[in-house]
XYZ file of C-alpha atoms in Angstrom:
463
model
C 0.000 0.000 0.000
C 2.800 2.523 0.730
C 3.930 2.330 -2.914
C 0.556 3.154 -4.443
C 1.714 6.623 -5.498
C 4.741 5.114 -7.231
C 2.470 2.465 -8.695
C 0.161 5.098 -10.141
C 3.151 6.914 -11.677
C 4.461 3.697 -13.222
C 1.068 2.708 -14.557
C 0.513 6.069 -16.142
C 3.725 5.651 -18.142
C 5.565 8.438 -16.409
C 8.816 8.354 -14.512
C 9.316 5.103 -12.642
C 7.926 3.005 -15.471
C 9.740 0.172 -17.144
C 13.295 1.243 -17.903
C 13.472 -1.059 -20.890
C 11.867 1.677 -22.915
C 9.890 -0.588 -25.251
C 6.220 0.348 -25.299
C 4.792 -3.216 -25.426
C 7.067 -4.448 -22.620
C 6.354 -1.354 -20.552
C 2.611 -1.861 -20.954
C 2.830 -5.515 -19.938
C 4.982 -4.620 -16.943
C 2.501 -2.008 -15.771
C -0.337 -4.477 -16.208
C 1.594 -7.044 -14.189
C 2.063 -4.553 -11.351
C -1.644 -3.699 -11.362
C -2.725 -7.335 -11.274
C -0.254 -8.006 -8.474
C -1.981 -5.289 -6.435
C -5.350 -6.993 -6.895
C -3.950 -10.402 -5.893
C -2.400 -8.881 -2.763
C -5.638 -7.054 -1.936
C -7.600 -10.305 -2.273
C -5.332 -12.045 0.226
C -5.331 -9.042 2.557
C -9.130 -8.825 2.760
C -9.666 -12.570 3.087
C -7.137 -12.852 5.924
C -8.754 -9.899 7.697
C -12.023 -11.833 7.791
C -10.349 -15.097 8.831
C -8.687 -13.725 11.960
C -12.023 -12.421 13.290
C -13.817 -15.778 13.020
C -13.387 -16.591 16.770
C -14.924 -13.261 17.800
C -17.815 -13.632 15.352
C -18.421 -17.212 16.550
C -18.797 -15.859 20.061
C -20.985 -13.005 18.824
C -23.383 -15.368 17.036
C -23.348 -18.053 19.767
C -22.802 -20.752 17.130
C -21.610 -24.251 17.969
C -18.671 -25.743 16.101
C -20.917 -27.623 13.668
C -23.160 -24.570 13.155
C -20.107 -22.451 12.441
C -18.864 -25.085 10.013
C -22.125 -24.954 8.079
C -22.054 -21.159 8.080
C -18.477 -21.137 6.811
C -19.601 -23.423 4.035
C -21.310 -20.343 2.630
C -17.943 -18.866 1.605
C -16.930 -21.912 -0.427
C -20.429 -22.533 -1.777
C -20.804 -18.946 -2.925
C -17.355 -19.022 -4.529
C -17.862 -22.314 -6.382
C -21.312 -21.349 -7.667
C -20.031 -17.985 -8.889
C -17.106 -19.608 -10.693
C -19.552 -21.447 -12.924
C -20.631 -18.271 -14.687
C -17.839 -15.747 -14.037
C -15.988 -17.105 -17.075
C -18.988 -16.197 -19.239
C -19.038 -12.720 -17.742
C -15.351 -12.331 -18.533
C -15.949 -13.361 -22.143
C -18.825 -10.912 -22.495
C -17.506 -7.904 -20.596
C -13.777 -8.644 -20.334
C -11.772 -9.940 -17.390
C -10.480 -6.486 -16.416
C -13.886 -4.840 -15.774
C -15.137 -7.966 -13.978
C -12.037 -7.866 -11.745
C -12.694 -4.257 -10.742
C -16.411 -4.807 -10.058
C -15.692 -8.001 -8.087
C -13.094 -6.184 -5.991
C -15.655 -3.518 -5.070
C -18.216 -6.184 -4.143
C -15.674 -8.059 -2.019
C -14.747 -4.878 -0.156
C -18.404 -4.083 0.541
C -19.386 -7.611 1.571
C -16.548 -8.103 4.051
C -18.286 -5.770 6.501
C -21.458 -7.928 6.586
C -20.408 -10.870 8.850
C -19.792 -8.573 11.820
C -23.434 -7.392 11.587
C -24.897 -10.871 12.164
C -26.090 -12.391 15.441
C -27.027 -15.948 14.450
C -25.397 -18.788 12.547
C -28.155 -18.688 9.908
C -27.701 -15.030 9.030
C -23.934 -15.484 9.135
C -24.184 -18.281 6.576
C -26.386 -16.160 4.314
C -24.060 -13.157 4.277
C -21.072 -15.448 3.773
C -22.745 -16.670 0.589
C -22.547 -13.081 -0.672
C -18.955 -12.712 0.527
C -17.992 -16.030 -1.072
C -19.655 -15.083 -4.362
C -17.612 -11.877 -4.557
C -14.457 -13.741 -3.530
C -14.932 -16.441 -6.179
C -15.731 -13.928 -8.891
C -12.601 -11.906 -8.110
C -10.405 -15.007 -8.121
C -11.648 -16.251 -11.484
C -11.557 -12.854 -13.193
C -8.122 -11.793 -11.992
C -6.699 -15.249 -12.748
C -8.205 -15.009 -16.231
C -6.463 -11.679 -16.679
C -3.226 -13.174 -15.324
C -3.423 -16.153 -17.716
C -3.729 -13.745 -20.661
C -0.759 -11.763 -19.377
C 1.385 -14.888 -18.876
C 0.643 -15.928 -22.463
C 1.616 -12.487 -23.768
C 4.815 -12.246 -21.714
C 5.765 -15.885 -22.437
C 7.326 -16.094 -18.990
C 6.231 -18.340 -16.087
C 5.226 -15.471 -13.790
C 1.963 -16.947 -12.503
C 3.534 -18.001 -9.214
C 4.490 -14.395 -8.483
C 0.811 -13.405 -8.454
C -0.041 -16.104 -5.933
C 2.974 -15.179 -3.840
C 1.453 -11.679 -3.741
C -1.813 -13.229 -2.537
C 0.076 -14.981 0.268
C 1.928 -11.795 1.177
C -1.366 -9.944 1.309
C -2.779 -12.671 3.541
C 0.200 -12.436 5.847
C -0.167 -8.666 6.107
C -3.929 -8.894 6.665
C -3.555 -11.516 9.381
C -0.703 -9.640 11.043
C -2.651 -6.390 11.120
C -5.703 -8.261 12.363
C -3.658 -9.726 15.191
C -2.472 -6.278 16.220
C -5.955 -4.771 16.368
C -7.905 -7.834 17.554
C -7.451 -7.015 21.228
C -8.674 -3.431 21.037
C -10.915 -3.135 17.993
C -14.324 -4.740 17.606
C -14.930 -7.039 14.615
C -17.454 -4.541 13.265
C -14.975 -1.644 13.295
C -12.139 -3.797 11.953
C -14.074 -5.228 9.012
C -15.584 -1.834 8.197
C -12.053 -0.417 8.047
C -11.141 -3.217 5.631
C -14.050 -2.122 3.446
C -12.503 1.337 3.267
C -9.072 -0.080 2.420
C -10.515 -2.296 -0.306
C -12.472 0.529 -1.914
C -9.471 2.884 -1.754
C -7.055 0.417 -3.368
C -9.606 -0.456 -6.046
C -10.157 3.228 -6.774
C -6.408 3.729 -7.218
C -5.582 0.593 -9.216
C -8.903 -0.002 -10.980
C -8.675 2.786 -13.588
C -5.274 1.516 -14.696
C -6.623 -2.010 -15.160
C -9.598 -0.704 -17.125
C -7.311 1.290 -19.436
C -5.287 -1.795 -20.373
C -6.667 -3.974 -23.118
C -6.353 -7.754 -22.800
C -2.893 -8.648 -24.161
C -2.535 -11.217 -26.916
C 0.117 -13.883 -27.058
C 2.818 -13.310 -29.680
C 2.633 -16.901 -30.883
C 0.369 -19.928 -30.889
C 2.459 -21.978 -28.490
C 1.335 -22.726 -24.955
C 2.053 -20.113 -22.366
C 4.661 -21.173 -19.838
C 3.760 -21.473 -16.233
C 0.031 -21.952 -16.757
C -0.722 -23.335 -13.315
C -3.000 -20.943 -11.383
C -3.320 -21.617 -7.663
C -6.685 -20.290 -6.878
C -8.942 -20.557 -9.918
C -9.601 -22.515 -13.110
C -8.279 -21.263 -16.427
C -10.417 -18.748 -18.218
C -13.370 -20.314 -19.981
C -12.871 -20.669 -23.682
C -9.159 -19.841 -23.482
C -7.964 -23.302 -24.466
C -5.020 -23.408 -26.804
C -5.382 -24.896 -30.254
C -2.799 -27.512 -29.349
C -4.967 -28.966 -26.572
C -6.806 -32.149 -27.482
C -10.507 -31.673 -28.026
C -11.338 -35.072 -26.508
C -9.393 -36.887 -23.835
C -9.014 -40.640 -23.663
C -10.179 -42.472 -20.571
C -6.684 -42.959 -19.136
C -5.852 -39.279 -19.438
C -9.132 -38.281 -17.774
C -8.396 -40.620 -14.862
C -4.931 -39.139 -14.443
C -6.290 -35.593 -14.515
C -8.761 -36.566 -11.776
C -5.886 -38.107 -9.805
C -3.935 -34.848 -9.820
C -7.149 -32.993 -9.071
C -7.535 -35.122 -5.938
C -4.008 -34.111 -4.904
C -5.045 -30.477 -5.329
C -8.195 -31.184 -3.293
C -6.131 -32.563 -0.395
C -4.046 -29.384 -0.385
C -7.006 -27.009 -0.553
C -8.650 -28.899 2.314
C -5.623 -28.139 4.484
C -5.450 -24.482 3.487
C -9.149 -23.990 4.148
C -8.985 -25.784 7.489
C -6.166 -23.616 8.794
C -7.777 -20.453 7.488
C -11.158 -21.191 9.092
C -10.182 -23.125 12.216
C -6.539 -22.361 13.017
C -7.169 -19.215 15.046
C -10.079 -20.857 16.876
C -7.900 -23.847 17.803
C -5.233 -21.600 19.290
C -7.751 -19.488 21.202
C -10.117 -22.246 22.361
C -7.825 -25.229 22.951
C -4.548 -23.552 23.904
C -5.890 -20.385 25.600
C -3.968 -18.064 23.292
C -4.893 -14.394 23.341
C -6.742 -12.843 20.435
C -3.591 -11.340 18.938
C -1.510 -14.515 19.250
C -4.335 -16.631 17.846
C -4.569 -14.347 14.826
C -0.802 -14.649 14.340
C -1.257 -18.358 13.613
C -2.697 -17.770 10.166
C -0.172 -14.976 9.535
C 2.675 -17.387 10.252
C 1.074 -20.023 8.032
C 0.706 -17.468 5.214
C 4.341 -16.381 5.636
C 5.530 -19.976 5.352
C 3.342 -20.478 2.259
C 4.868 -17.347 0.710
C 8.430 -18.494 1.376
C 7.609 -21.910 -0.040
C 6.083 -20.472 -3.203
C 8.913 -18.009 -3.794
C 11.428 -20.854 -3.544
C 9.271 -23.292 -5.498
C 11.113 -22.888 -8.817
C 14.496 -23.680 -7.248
C 12.980 -26.630 -5.394
C 11.499 -28.061 -8.580
C 14.801 -27.651 -10.416
C 16.618 -29.553 -7.697
C 14.116 -32.284 -6.813
C 11.767 -32.654 -9.765
C 7.983 -32.607 -9.562
C 7.235 -35.982 -7.979
C 9.806 -35.599 -5.215
C 8.497 -32.100 -4.533
C 4.939 -33.415 -4.196
C 5.924 -36.366 -1.984
C 8.228 -34.309 0.232
C 5.667 -31.524 0.527
C 2.882 -33.899 1.529
C 5.060 -35.648 4.116
C 6.290 -32.363 5.626
C 2.754 -30.967 5.768
C 1.457 -34.128 7.460
C 4.123 -33.981 10.176
C 3.650 -30.238 10.644
C -0.118 -30.521 11.027
C 0.169 -33.358 13.555
C 2.349 -31.029 15.606
C 0.035 -28.058 15.067
C -3.100 -29.986 16.034
C -1.782 -31.995 18.994
C 0.932 -29.769 20.499
C 0.357 -28.949 24.180
C 1.602 -25.363 23.912
C 0.786 -22.421 21.656
C 4.347 -21.950 20.452
C 4.706 -25.565 19.332
C 1.365 -25.311 17.563
C 2.565 -22.165 15.767
C 5.700 -24.038 14.702
C 3.482 -26.807 13.362
C 1.424 -24.298 11.373
C 4.600 -22.876 9.811
C 5.896 -26.317 8.847
C 2.494 -27.153 7.378
C 2.585 -23.996 5.258
C 6.016 -24.901 3.886
C 4.815 -28.394 3.020
C 1.576 -27.356 1.341
C 3.003 -24.374 -0.541
C 3.856 -26.036 -3.854
C 1.574 -29.085 -3.956
C -1.424 -27.341 -5.533
C 0.465 -25.561 -8.363
C 2.573 -28.632 -9.170
C -0.467 -30.927 -9.238
C -2.333 -28.540 -11.515
C 0.727 -28.204 -13.757
C 0.943 -32.004 -14.086
C -2.732 -32.119 -15.067
C -2.087 -29.408 -17.618
C 0.864 -31.347 -19.072
C -1.447 -34.312 -19.598
C -4.523 -32.550 -20.950
C -3.688 -28.942 -21.672
C -5.736 -26.056 -20.261
C -8.765 -28.330 -19.844
C -6.696 -30.409 -17.414
C -5.711 -27.257 -15.524
C -9.366 -26.250 -15.207
C -10.534 -29.713 -14.091
C -7.825 -30.097 -11.449
C -8.374 -26.567 -10.139
C -12.122 -27.124 -9.820
C -11.543 -30.365 -7.914
C -9.135 -28.481 -5.700
C -11.836 -26.033 -4.744
C -13.890 -29.043 -3.668
C -11.424 -29.353 -0.792
C -12.294 -25.856 0.382
C -15.967 -26.721 0.012
C -15.706 -29.900 2.105
C -13.239 -28.647 4.687
C -15.233 -26.222 6.875
C -18.273 -28.447 7.580
C -16.162 -31.601 7.924
C -13.925 -30.000 10.539
C -16.957 -28.580 12.335
C -18.814 -31.884 12.603
C -15.696 -33.793 13.647
C -14.977 -31.132 16.273
C -18.446 -31.669 17.747
C -18.151 -35.460 17.673
C -14.573 -35.641 18.976
C -12.616 -32.395 19.467
C -11.154 -29.666 17.299
C -7.541 -30.953 17.648
C -8.634 -34.413 16.508
C -10.597 -32.894 13.641
C -7.527 -30.953 12.488
C -5.511 -34.165 12.229
C -7.548 -34.935 9.103
C -5.418 -32.266 7.404
C -2.363 -34.407 8.149
C -4.206 -37.486 6.893
C -5.056 -35.872 3.551
C -1.573 -34.400 3.149
C -0.140 -37.880 3.616
C -2.658 -39.208 1.107
C -1.524 -36.567 -1.403
C 2.082 -37.725 -0.966
C 1.103 -41.375 -1.543
C -0.970 -40.533 -4.624
C 1.883 -38.450 -6.045
C 4.310 -41.319 -5.495
C 1.957 -43.759 -7.199
C 1.861 -41.429 -10.229
C 5.642 -40.995 -10.385
C 5.907 -42.616 -13.830
C 3.059 -40.642 -15.395
C 4.125 -38.564 -18.361
C 2.462 -36.401 -20.939
C 1.805 -37.866 -24.374
C 4.877 -37.572 -26.599
C 4.436 -34.570 -28.912
C 4.950 -34.830 -32.632
C 8.521 -34.045 -33.787
C 7.443 -30.808 -35.441
C 5.560 -29.676 -32.347
C 8.521 -30.552 -30.145
C 10.905 -28.596 -32.358
C 8.554 -25.620 -32.342
C 8.322 -25.665 -28.570
C 12.096 -25.741 -28.235
C 12.727 -22.966 -30.712
C 10.120 -20.766 -29.061
C 11.885 -21.067 -25.728
C 9.357 -22.980 -23.619
C 11.342 -25.679 -21.766
C 8.610 -25.755 -19.107
C 6.353 -27.689 -21.484
C 9.009 -30.375 -21.795
C 9.780 -30.346 -18.116
C 6.205 -31.300 -17.266
C 6.559 -34.600 -19.116
C 9.211 -36.026 -16.817
C 8.166 -35.782 -13.238
C 11.135 -37.460 -11.564
C 13.867 -35.541 -13.377
C 14.900 -32.096 -12.129
C 13.815 -29.328 -14.467
C 17.295 -28.203 -15.525
C 18.378 -31.736 -16.395
C 15.168 -32.325 -18.327
C 15.648 -29.162 -20.351
C 19.204 -30.160 -21.256
C 18.075 -33.650 -22.290
C 15.232 -32.217 -24.352
C 17.588 -29.994 -26.260
C 19.937 -32.915 -26.901
C 17.053 -35.033 -28.187
C 15.771 -32.185 -30.390
């Protein structure tokens, strides 16, 4: 937020813009900065809501299972909205839909603090979830177009911005949780959201949707929070998938689901676990999600180096195993500080599983595989809140949170079982075209057990 004045200068093409001097590159760079602001704002607002869940639970008098059903409204609203946001983007453009969705998200975040029953909370969370889902699909659609135009795998940087925004939102929420009511806090977030949208929105609306310079697949097409834009499938993607490929896409979608389940569980129940089971203060409880978001950010920023060193399958297996151990510690630790350590370890483990799983699905089936795996992944966020709530009522919240470890371990086992899966061998002409256009990522996807740098060298030798 402190750099918004510099951002506005850069976006307007004045001093502080891209030093490269080329108009197309400068325009793409400014668009990338603007989209990064929206991703960070999305994470900031969502985390601000998450850290106030314990206070709103107390305000509404909801039981754990009632709260779980109410929280289902966020995921339900998001998933339902995703079904038609792609059509809206095709009709009106992804940039206008992003701006409108950002305004709606900022306005709706103030609603939960006005409720006094689990039923009304669930209803307003449907509205909040709808705005959240619409923003995620539209800004990811805009990011996919930008990645294709830049021909650089920069998608992970947008999701790192989301994580950074979440960390900042949770950290600020922890600071004000002890002295500011949920109503005042969330209303202040409405003001922040509207202000940032007013500053960055006009720039996004001025930019037209960029077009890719060539027909090849865009590198790095592995969005972490939404399916690929409807109708944006590349010509190289198969129109019909054989049964084996569909099963493999579903398999990687299940891996994504296991990851999203863990992220949703910690977002919705982590602060409550620290406050209710370990007697942490409001500020320290809110810091749990901030620490988790920080670990996710570090993991995502180092994801490229990790993939180059370990390869995709080893990254998935190691991530699932680390997340399982971290969540067992976070759920069952007897002290707050050990639980916080467990949350951080869980964030490091989960950080790269979703994008890698979606990338593997995309290597097998193109953009349609990316969309299918991403949609399945959101099923984890849909199932997580009520499942944790019911298990917390039947057993306890710590026991319920161990299901995150169970699913993370399952993701590691599934990834290991798919270690020999590879994308269909491209035709020689297609392979040569991919190599000459400088997209080694497309070749890297085909060999999951080989580190990316070694795979690229081998591909060039074979070409």
